[in-house]
Amino acid sequence: MTETPYSTHVAGSASGSTDTTQRQAWIIVLIAALVGLGLAIVWSFEVADHVLGANIANTIVGADAKELVLDSSSLLSGVIFSIAAGLAATFTACNCVVFSCIAPLTAGKSTMSLWRTLGWMTLGILLITGSYGIIGTLLGEKLPILNNATLPIGKGYPIRLAQSSFIFVGLGVIFVWWGLHTLQILPNPLAKLFARNPWFKPFGLGLLIGCFTIGRPFGLFRKAFSNAIVAGDPFFGGLAIALQGLSNILIMVLVLLGLIYATGGRFERWLSANPSRITRFTAISVIVGGIFFIAYWGLRVPSYYEIGWFPHMSYR
């Protein structure tokens, strides 16, 4: 999480006033928030899940993934399906945020430092998703995301969506705070921790990315989880969900590495050449993502069940 002081770079000169700097920072916040709200209005989960996601999963497993009958006794089939489910959820708003968060953390680093950063992030993802898989396998249908029960709110809010709303709204608040801190609008209570332990930044990002798996109600995710429960092996459940979580961001990481290596490092040099560029890049992306999470999962999804109101586009 970048510590670049926004005020040092954005004001443009030593004579630039604090008021001007703060005004510029709030303009960035306003623009990013409007983009996040707009994305929450126009986002189509049908296209992301049922068109892009389904086609990717069907191609990998060589059949209709949604209708595929899994052999719970086969570790290999469960692993392949988990990877397919993770890759199928690649093209979501969540992963766009992931890409824009990883890029600044890797800017200006040597090859060894780059891989070390990705390693710490991977460890964070594995810790969350692996633990979630083990606990979920033990709980079975008691886990909200696998439960078909509804809450007595509105038209009956599915408890699995309540879990999603809780997780993603919480993540949204964290991402908005991250953006405001990056712009020096809010203090960072973790500044000393990050200064003493630089590895904790990518590790912490990995923990947040791992929570995406906890929040997503994606049908193929639930199917992979259910298969692990039928198998009755918590460690298989942990492996399956961990692979699912890693596969979910694999393409975004490969795109980033492609930009770094295919351009001969030009993308990385461009990003790190101007500290204020990294600041703006990080702040805008995490605020857009945070506002999207809050608006989409906290307002739009509940509105489908007559809990409040939120505008959205209708697609055929």
GROMACS .gro file of N, CA and C in nm, residues 2 7-8 15 28 33 66 87 95 111 145 153 163 165 167 171 176 200 214 228 246 283 285 299 304:
model
   75
    2THR      N    1   0.085   0.197  -0.106
    2THR     CA    2   0.183   0.302  -0.128
    2THR      C    3   0.184   0.406  -0.017
    7SER      N    4   0.085   1.514  -0.124
    7SER     CA    5   0.107   1.658  -0.122
    7SER      C    6   0.244   1.695  -0.179
    8THR      N    7   0.340   1.604  -0.174
    8THR     CA    8   0.474   1.633  -0.222
    8THR      C    9   0.478   1.646  -0.373
   15SER      N   10   0.553   2.640  -0.368
   15SER     CA   11   0.460   2.747  -0.332
   15SER      C   12   0.315   2.704  -0.339
   28ILE      N   13  -1.013   1.409  -0.733
   28ILE     CA   14  -0.983   1.270  -0.771
   28ILE      C   15  -1.081   1.175  -0.704
   33ALA      N   16  -1.528   0.810  -0.738
   33ALA     CA   17  -1.655   0.765  -0.679
   33ALA      C   18  -1.765   0.760  -0.784
   66LYS      N   19  -2.181  -2.632  -1.586
   66LYS     CA   20  -2.292  -2.619  -1.492
   66LYS      C   21  -2.365  -2.751  -1.472
   87LEU      N   22  -1.069  -1.975  -1.309
   87LEU     CA   23  -1.041  -1.904  -1.434
   87LEU      C   24  -1.168  -1.844  -1.493
   95ASN      N   25  -1.142  -0.838  -1.022
   95ASN     CA   26  -1.009  -0.863  -1.073
   95ASN      C   27  -0.947  -0.741  -1.139
  111THR      N   28   1.398  -0.804  -1.045
  111THR     CA   29   1.329  -0.930  -1.075
  111THR      C   30   1.306  -1.012  -0.950
  145ILE      N   31  -2.292  -1.947   0.221
  145ILE     CA   32  -2.282  -1.943   0.075
  145ILE      C   33  -2.339  -2.068   0.011
  153ILE      N   34  -3.635  -1.046   0.503
  153ILE     CA   35  -3.617  -0.906   0.467
  153ILE      C   36  -3.661  -0.888   0.323
  163GLN      N   37  -2.413  -1.313   0.281
  163GLN     CA   38  -2.270  -1.333   0.306
  163GLN      C   39  -2.189  -1.251   0.206
  165SER      N   40  -2.280  -0.979   0.041
  165SER     CA   41  -2.294  -0.836   0.070
  165SER      C   42  -2.206  -0.796   0.188
  167ILE      N   43  -1.930  -0.939   0.303
  167ILE     CA   44  -1.788  -0.945   0.269
  167ILE      C   45  -1.748  -0.830   0.177
  171LEU      N   46  -1.502  -0.510   0.226
  171LEU     CA   47  -1.386  -0.489   0.141
  171LEU      C   48  -1.392  -0.351   0.076
  176VAL      N   49  -1.181   0.196  -0.007
  176VAL     CA   50  -1.201   0.341  -0.007
  176VAL      C   51  -1.104   0.406   0.091
  200PHE      N   52   0.455  -0.706   0.444
  200PHE     CA   53   0.316  -0.715   0.487
  200PHE      C   54   0.221  -0.648   0.387
  214ILE      N   55  -1.441  -1.579  -0.058
  214ILE     CA   56  -1.543  -1.595   0.047
  214ILE      C   57  -1.672  -1.524   0.008
  228ALA      N   58  -1.638  -3.091  -0.284
  228ALA     CA   59  -1.543  -3.118  -0.176
  228ALA      C   60  -1.615  -3.168  -0.051
  246LEU      N   61  -0.642  -1.901  -0.644
  246LEU     CA   62  -0.523  -1.865  -0.721
  246LEU      C   63  -0.554  -1.855  -0.870
  283ALA      N   64  -0.484   0.532  -0.606
  283ALA     CA   65  -0.600   0.593  -0.541
  283ALA      C   66  -0.726   0.579  -0.625
  285SER      N   67  -0.795   0.366  -0.868
  285SER     CA   68  -0.839   0.227  -0.888
  285SER      C   69  -0.905   0.170  -0.763
  299LEU      N   70  -2.623  -0.207  -0.222
  299LEU     CA   71  -2.745  -0.138  -0.265
  299LEU      C   72  -2.814  -0.208  -0.383
  304TYR      N   73  -3.291  -0.590  -0.575
  304TYR     CA   74  -3.363  -0.693  -0.650
  304TYR      C   75  -3.464  -0.765  -0.562
   0.00000   0.00000   0.00000
